[in-house]
XYZ file of N, CA, C and O in Angstrom:
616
model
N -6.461 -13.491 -16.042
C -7.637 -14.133 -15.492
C -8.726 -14.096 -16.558
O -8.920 -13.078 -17.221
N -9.628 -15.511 -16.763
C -10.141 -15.498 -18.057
C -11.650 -15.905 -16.992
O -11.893 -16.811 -16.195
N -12.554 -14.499 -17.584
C -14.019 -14.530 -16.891
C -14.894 -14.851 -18.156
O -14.902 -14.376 -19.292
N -15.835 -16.113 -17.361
C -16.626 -16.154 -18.078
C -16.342 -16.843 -19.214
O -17.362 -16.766 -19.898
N -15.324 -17.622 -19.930
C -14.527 -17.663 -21.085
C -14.286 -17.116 -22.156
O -13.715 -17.554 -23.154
N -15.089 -15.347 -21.775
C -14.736 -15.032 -22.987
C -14.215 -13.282 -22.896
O -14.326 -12.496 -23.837
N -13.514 -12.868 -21.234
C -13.290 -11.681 -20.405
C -12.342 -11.921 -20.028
O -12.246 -12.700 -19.080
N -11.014 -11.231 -20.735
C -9.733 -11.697 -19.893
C -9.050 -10.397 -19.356
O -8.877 -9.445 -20.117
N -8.709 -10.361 -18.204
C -8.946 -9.373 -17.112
C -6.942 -9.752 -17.207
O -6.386 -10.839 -17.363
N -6.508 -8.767 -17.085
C -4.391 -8.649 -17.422
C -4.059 -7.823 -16.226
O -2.963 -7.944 -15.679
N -4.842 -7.098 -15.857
C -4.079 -5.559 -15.002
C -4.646 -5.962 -13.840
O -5.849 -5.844 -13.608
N -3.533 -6.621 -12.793
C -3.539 -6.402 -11.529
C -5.116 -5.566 -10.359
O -5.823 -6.112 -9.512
N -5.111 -4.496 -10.741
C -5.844 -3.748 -9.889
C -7.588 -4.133 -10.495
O -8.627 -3.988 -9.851
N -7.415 -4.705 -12.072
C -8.673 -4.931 -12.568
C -9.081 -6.510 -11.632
O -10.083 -6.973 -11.087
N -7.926 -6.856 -11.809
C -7.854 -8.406 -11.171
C -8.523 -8.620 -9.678
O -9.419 -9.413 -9.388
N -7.900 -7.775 -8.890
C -8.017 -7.417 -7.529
C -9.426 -6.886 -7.366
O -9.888 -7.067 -6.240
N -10.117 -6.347 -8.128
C -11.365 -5.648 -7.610
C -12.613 -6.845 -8.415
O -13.694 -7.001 -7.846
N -12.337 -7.545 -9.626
C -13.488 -8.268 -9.868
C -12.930 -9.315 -8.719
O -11.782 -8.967 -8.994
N -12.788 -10.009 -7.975
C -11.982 -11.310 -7.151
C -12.996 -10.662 -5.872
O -13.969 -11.296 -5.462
N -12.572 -9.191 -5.276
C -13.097 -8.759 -4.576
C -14.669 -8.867 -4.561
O -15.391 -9.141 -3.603
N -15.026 -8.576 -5.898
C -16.769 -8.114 -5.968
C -16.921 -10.046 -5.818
O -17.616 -10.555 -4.938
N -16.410 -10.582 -6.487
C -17.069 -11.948 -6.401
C -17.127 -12.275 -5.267
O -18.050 -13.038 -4.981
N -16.318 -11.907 -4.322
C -16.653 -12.891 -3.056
C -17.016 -12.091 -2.104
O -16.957 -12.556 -0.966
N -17.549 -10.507 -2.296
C -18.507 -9.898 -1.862
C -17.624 -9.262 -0.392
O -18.202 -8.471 0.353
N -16.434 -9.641 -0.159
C -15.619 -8.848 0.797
C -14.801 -7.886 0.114
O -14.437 -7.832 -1.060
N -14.607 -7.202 1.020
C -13.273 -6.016 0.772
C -13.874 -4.687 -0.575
O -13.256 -3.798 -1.161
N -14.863 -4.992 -0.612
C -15.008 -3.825 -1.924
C -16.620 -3.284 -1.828
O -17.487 -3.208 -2.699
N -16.631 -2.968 -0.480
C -17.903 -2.309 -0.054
C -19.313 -2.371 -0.616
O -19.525 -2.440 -1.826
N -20.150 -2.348 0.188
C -21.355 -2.845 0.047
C -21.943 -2.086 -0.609
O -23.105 -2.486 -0.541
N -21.920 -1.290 -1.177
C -22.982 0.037 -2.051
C -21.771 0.628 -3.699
O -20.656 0.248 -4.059
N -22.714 1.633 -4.251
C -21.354 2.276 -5.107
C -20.751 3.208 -4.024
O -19.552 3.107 -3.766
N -21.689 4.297 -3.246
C -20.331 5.029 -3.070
C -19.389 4.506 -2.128
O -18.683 5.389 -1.642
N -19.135 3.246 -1.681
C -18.528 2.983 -0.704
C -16.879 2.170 -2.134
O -15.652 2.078 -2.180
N -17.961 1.865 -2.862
C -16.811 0.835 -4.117
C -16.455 2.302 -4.496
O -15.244 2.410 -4.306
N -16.852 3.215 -4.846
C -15.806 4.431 -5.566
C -15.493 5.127 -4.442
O -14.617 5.924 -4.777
N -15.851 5.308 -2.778
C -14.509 5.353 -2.526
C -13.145 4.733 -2.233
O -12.153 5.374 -1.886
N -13.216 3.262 -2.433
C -12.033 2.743 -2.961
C -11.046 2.586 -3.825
O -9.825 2.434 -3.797
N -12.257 2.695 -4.923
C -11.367 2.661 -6.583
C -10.686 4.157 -6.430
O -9.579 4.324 -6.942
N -11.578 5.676 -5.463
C -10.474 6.848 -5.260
C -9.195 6.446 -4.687
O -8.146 6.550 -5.323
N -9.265 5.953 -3.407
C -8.028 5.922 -2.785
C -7.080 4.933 -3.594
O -5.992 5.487 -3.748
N -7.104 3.848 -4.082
C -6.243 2.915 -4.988
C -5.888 3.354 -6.401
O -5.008 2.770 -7.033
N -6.713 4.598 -7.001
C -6.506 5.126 -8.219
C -5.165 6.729 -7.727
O -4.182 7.183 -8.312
N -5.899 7.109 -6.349
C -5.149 8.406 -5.872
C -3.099 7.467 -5.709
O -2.081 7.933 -6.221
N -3.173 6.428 -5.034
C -2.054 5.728 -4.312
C -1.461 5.474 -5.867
O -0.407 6.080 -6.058
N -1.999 4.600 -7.141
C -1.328 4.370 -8.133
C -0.329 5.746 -8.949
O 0.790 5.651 -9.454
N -1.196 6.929 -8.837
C -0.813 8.283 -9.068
C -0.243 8.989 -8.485
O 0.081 9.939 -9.198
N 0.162 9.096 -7.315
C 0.765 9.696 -6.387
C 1.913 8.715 -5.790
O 3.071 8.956 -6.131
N 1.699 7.785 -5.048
C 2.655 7.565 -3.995
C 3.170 6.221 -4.612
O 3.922 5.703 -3.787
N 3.038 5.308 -5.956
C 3.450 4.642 -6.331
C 4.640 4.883 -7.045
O 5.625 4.157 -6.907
N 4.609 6.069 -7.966
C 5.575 6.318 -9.022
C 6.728 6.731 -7.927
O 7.665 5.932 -7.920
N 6.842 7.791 -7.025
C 8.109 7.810 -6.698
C 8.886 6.421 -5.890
O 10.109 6.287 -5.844
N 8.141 5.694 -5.434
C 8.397 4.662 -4.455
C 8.997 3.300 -5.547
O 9.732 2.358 -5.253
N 8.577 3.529 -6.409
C 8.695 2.537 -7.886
C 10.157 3.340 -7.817
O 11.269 2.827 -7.695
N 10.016 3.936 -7.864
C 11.890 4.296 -8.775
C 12.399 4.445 -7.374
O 13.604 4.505 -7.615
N 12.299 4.543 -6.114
C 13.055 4.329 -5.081
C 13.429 3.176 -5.262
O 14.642 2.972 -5.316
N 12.590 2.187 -5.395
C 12.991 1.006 -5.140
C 14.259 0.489 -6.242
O 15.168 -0.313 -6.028
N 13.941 1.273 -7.483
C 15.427 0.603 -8.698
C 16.395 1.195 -8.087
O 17.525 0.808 -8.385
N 16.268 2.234 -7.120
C 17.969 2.700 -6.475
C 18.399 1.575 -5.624
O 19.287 0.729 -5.718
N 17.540 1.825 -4.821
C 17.987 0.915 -3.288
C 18.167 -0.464 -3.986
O 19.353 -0.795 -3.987
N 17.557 -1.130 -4.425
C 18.055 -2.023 -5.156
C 18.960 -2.379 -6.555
O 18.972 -3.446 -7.170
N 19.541 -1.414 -6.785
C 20.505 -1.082 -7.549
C 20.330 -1.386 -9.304
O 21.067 -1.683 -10.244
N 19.064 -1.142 -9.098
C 18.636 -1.398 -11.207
C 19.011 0.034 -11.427
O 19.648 -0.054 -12.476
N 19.013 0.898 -11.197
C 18.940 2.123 -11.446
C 20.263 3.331 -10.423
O 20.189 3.373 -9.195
N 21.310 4.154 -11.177
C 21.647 5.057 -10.591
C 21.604 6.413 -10.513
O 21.624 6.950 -11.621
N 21.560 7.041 -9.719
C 20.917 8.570 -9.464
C 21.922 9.252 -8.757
O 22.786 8.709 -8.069
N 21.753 10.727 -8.990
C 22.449 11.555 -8.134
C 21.984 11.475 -6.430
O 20.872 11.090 -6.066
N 22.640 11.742 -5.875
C 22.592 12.049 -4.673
C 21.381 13.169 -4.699
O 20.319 12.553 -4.793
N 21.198 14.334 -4.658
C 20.606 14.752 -4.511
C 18.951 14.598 -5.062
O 17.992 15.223 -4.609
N 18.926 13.364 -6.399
C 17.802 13.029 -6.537
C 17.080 11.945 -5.882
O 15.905 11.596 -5.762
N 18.298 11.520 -5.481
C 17.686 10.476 -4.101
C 17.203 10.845 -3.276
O 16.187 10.272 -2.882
N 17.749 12.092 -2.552
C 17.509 12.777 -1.821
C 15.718 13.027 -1.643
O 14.909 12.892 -0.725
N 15.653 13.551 -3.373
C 14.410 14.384 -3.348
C 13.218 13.460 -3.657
O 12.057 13.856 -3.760
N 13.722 11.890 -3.827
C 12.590 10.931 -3.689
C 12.235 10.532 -2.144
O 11.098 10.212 -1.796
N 13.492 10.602 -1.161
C 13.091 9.691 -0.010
C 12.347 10.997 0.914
O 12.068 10.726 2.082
N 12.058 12.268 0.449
C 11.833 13.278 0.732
C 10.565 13.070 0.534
O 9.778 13.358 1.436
N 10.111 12.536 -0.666
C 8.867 12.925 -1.265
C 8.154 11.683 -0.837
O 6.938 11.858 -0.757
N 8.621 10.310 -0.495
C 8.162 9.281 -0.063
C 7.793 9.556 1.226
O 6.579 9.355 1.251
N 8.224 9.963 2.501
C 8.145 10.694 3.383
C 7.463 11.093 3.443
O 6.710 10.482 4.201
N 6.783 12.480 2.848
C 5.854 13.184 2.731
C 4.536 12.246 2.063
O 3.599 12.241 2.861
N 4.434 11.973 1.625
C 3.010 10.699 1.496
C 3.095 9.875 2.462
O 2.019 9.703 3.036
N 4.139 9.180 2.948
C 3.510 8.256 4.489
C 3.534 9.302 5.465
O 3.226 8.866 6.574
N 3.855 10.846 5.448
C 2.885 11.509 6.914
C 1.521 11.937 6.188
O 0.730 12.469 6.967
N 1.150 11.841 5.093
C 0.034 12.235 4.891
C -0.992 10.544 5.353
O -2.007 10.517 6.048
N -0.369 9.458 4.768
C -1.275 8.590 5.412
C -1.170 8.362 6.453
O -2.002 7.561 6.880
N -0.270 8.830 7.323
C -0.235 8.461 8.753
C -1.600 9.418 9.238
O -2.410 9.122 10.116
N -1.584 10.663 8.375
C -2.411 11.649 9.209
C -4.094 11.331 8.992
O -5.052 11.749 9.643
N -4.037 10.290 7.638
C -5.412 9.897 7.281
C -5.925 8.665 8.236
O -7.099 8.643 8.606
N -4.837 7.466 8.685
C -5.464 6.573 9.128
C -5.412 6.998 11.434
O -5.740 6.302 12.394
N -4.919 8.212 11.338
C -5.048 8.592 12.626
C -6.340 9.031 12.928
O -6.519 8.825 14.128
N -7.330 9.539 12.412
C -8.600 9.862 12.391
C -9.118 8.858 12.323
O -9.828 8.731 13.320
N -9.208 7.657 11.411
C -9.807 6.620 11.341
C -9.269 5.611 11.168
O -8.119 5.655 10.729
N -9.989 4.115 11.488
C -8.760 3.267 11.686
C -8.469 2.445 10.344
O -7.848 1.385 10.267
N -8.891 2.965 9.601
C -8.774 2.609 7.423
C -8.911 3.073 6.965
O -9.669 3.892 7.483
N -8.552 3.487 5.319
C -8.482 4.273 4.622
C -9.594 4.983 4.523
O -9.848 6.179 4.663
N -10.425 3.722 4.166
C -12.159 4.059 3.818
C -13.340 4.190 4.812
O -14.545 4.299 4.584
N -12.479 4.137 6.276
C -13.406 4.356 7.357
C -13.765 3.351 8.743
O -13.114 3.553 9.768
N -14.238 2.869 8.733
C -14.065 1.346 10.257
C -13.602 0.492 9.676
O -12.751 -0.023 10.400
N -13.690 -0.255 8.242
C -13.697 -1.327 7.354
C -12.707 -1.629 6.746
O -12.313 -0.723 6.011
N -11.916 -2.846 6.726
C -11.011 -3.138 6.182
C -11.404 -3.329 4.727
O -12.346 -4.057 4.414
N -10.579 -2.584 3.736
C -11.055 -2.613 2.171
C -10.077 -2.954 1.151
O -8.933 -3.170 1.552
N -10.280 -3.028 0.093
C -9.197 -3.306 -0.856
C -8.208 -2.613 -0.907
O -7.056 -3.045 -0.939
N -8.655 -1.062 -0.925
C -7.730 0.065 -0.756
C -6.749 -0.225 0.443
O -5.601 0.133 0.179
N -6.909 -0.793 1.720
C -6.021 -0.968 2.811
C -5.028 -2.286 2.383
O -3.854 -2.345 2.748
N -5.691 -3.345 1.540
C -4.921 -4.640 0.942
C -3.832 -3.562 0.205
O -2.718 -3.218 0.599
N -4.360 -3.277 -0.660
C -3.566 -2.683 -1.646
C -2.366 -1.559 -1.270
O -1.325 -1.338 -1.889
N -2.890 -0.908 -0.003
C -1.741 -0.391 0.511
C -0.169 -1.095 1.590
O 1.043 -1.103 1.800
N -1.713 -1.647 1.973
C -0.271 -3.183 2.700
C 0.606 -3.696 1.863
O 1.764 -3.609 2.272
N 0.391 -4.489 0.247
C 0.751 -4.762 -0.542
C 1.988 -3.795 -1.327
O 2.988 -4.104 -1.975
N 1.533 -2.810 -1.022
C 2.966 -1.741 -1.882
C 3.651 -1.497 -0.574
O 4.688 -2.160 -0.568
N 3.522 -0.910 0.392
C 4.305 -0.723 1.697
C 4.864 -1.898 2.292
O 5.277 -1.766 3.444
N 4.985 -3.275 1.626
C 5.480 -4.097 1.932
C 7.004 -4.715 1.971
O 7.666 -5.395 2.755
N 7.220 -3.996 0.473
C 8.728 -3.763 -0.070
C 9.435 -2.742 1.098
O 10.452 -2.962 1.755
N 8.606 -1.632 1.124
C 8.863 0.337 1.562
C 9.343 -1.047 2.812
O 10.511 -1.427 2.729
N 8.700 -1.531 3.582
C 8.847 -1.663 4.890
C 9.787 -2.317 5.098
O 9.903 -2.298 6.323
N 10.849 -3.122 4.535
C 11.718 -3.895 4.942
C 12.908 -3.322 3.859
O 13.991 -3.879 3.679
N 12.510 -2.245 3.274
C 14.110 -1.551 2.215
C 13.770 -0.280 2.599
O 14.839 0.314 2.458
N 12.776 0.714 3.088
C 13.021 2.261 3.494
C 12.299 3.046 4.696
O 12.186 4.258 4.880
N 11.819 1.882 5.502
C 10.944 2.591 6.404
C 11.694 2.107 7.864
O 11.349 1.145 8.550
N 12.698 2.950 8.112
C 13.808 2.331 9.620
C 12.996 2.707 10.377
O 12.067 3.514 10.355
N 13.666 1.681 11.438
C 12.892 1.811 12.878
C 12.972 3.544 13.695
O 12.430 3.798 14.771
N 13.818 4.598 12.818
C 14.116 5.685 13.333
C 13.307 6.452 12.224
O 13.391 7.672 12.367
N 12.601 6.076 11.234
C 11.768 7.003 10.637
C 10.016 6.269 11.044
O 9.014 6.926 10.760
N 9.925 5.129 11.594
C 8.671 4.752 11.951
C 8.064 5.911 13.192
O 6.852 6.117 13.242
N 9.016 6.629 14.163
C 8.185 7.324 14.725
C 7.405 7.991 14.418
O 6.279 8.068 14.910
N 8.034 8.865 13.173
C 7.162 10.088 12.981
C 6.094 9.456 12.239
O 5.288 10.263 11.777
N 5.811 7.960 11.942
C 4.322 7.781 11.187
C 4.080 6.457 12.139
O 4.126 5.270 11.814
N 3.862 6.936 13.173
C 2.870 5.665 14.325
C 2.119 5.237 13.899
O 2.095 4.046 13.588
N 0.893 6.331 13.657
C -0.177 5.469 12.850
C -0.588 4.535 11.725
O -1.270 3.518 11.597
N 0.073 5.270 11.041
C 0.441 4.417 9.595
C 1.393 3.191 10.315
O 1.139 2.241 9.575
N 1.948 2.897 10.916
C 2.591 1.478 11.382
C 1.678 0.332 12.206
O 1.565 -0.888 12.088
N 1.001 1.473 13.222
C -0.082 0.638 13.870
C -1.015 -0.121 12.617
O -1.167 -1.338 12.513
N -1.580 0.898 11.726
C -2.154 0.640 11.134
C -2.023 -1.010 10.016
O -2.845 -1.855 9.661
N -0.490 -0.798 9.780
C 0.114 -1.751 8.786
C 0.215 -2.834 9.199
O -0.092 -3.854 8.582
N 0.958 -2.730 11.048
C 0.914 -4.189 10.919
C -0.679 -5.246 11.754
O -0.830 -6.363 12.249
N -1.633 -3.904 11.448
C -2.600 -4.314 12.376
C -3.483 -5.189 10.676
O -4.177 -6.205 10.735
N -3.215 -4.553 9.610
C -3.141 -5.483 8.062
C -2.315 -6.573 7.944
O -2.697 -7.726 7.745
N -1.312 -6.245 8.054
C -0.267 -7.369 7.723
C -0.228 -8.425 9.082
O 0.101 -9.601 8.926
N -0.442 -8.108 9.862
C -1.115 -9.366 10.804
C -2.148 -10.484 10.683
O -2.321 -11.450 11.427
N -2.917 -10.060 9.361
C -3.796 -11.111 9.002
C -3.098 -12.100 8.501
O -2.197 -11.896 7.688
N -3.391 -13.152 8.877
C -3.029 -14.695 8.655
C -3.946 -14.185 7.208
O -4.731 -13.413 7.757
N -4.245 -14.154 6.006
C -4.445 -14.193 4.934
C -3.451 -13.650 4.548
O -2.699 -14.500 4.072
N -2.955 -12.464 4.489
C -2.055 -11.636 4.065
C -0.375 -11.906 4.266
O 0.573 -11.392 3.671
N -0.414 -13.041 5.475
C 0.884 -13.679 6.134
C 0.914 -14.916 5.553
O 2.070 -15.258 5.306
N 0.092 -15.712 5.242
C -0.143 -16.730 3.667
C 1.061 -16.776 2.922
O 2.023 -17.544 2.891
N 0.563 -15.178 2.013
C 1.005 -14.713 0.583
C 2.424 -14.244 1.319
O 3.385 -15.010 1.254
N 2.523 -13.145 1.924
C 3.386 -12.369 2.431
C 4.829 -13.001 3.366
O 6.033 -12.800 3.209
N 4.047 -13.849 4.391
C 4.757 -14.351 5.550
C 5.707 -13.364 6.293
O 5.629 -12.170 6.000
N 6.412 -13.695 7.038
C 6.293 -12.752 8.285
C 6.875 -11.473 8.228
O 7.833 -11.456 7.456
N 6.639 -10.400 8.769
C 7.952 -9.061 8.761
C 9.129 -9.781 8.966
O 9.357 -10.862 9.509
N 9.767 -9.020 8.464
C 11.542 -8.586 8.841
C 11.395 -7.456 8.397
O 10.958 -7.216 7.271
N 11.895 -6.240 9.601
C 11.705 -4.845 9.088
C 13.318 -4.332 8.513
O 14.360 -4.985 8.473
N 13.097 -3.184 8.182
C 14.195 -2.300 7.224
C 15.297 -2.494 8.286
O 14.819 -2.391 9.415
N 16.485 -2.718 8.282
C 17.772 -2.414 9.647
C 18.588 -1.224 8.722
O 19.019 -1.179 7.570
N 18.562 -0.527 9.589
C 20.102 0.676 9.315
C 20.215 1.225 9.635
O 21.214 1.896 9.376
């Protein structure tokens, strides 16, 4: 993306947040409301992206692993969606009443998770985090780009 003609913006998340500020939605009205977004989307790139990134070269077969290191990814993937289940159960978004970039951005990676590792027999234990997802992914903006669920079968 070329700003200004003379600002060329390459990295996704840089992409996503000037787009945001321009059209004055999704990236909160003050700084501390914009840094606590850029936390939660900087925390999600560092944490719950990298193992879910190499889940995905298994399940989709770019990549082979032991059994037991599979094991210890779908373990560890797990354990970050009950931690966001336990964050968006208190509130109904990441960042608080408000739908934000940080919640795009999580819809956006849990999008793959949701139709290759999140079965209808592991959605119980993260209700919230599901309410939550498809109460995102229900936006006709996001169903645009996305279009409709088909969830994980197995």
């Amino acid at each position: 993306l070329v700003v200004n003609d003379r600002t060329e913006l390459f990295e996704p998340y840089a992409i996503m947040r000037y787009l945001a500020s321009e059209a004055k939605v999704l990236y909160g009205e003050n700084i501390e409301e914009r840094c606590l977004i850029d936390q939660w989307i900087s925390h999600l790139q560092a944490t719950f992206l990298v193992p879910l990134g190499q889940f995905y070269d298994i399940v989709l077969g770019r990549k082979m692993v032991t059994r037991s290191r599979y094991l210890a990814l779908n373990h560890e993937i797990k354990q970050h969606l009950q931690q966001l289940d336990s964050r968006v159960k208190i509130q109904s978004f990441l960042c608080g009443t408000y739908m934000s970039l940080a919640d795009l951005s999580l819809a956006c990676d849990l999008f793959l998770a949701y139709r290759l590792v999140i079965t209808d027999k592991y959605k119980k234990n993260i209700s919230y985090l599901m309410k939550w997802y498809e109460r995102v992914s229900r936006k006709e903006e996001f169903q645009r780009v996305f279009g409709h669920e088909w969830p994980c079968k197995k």
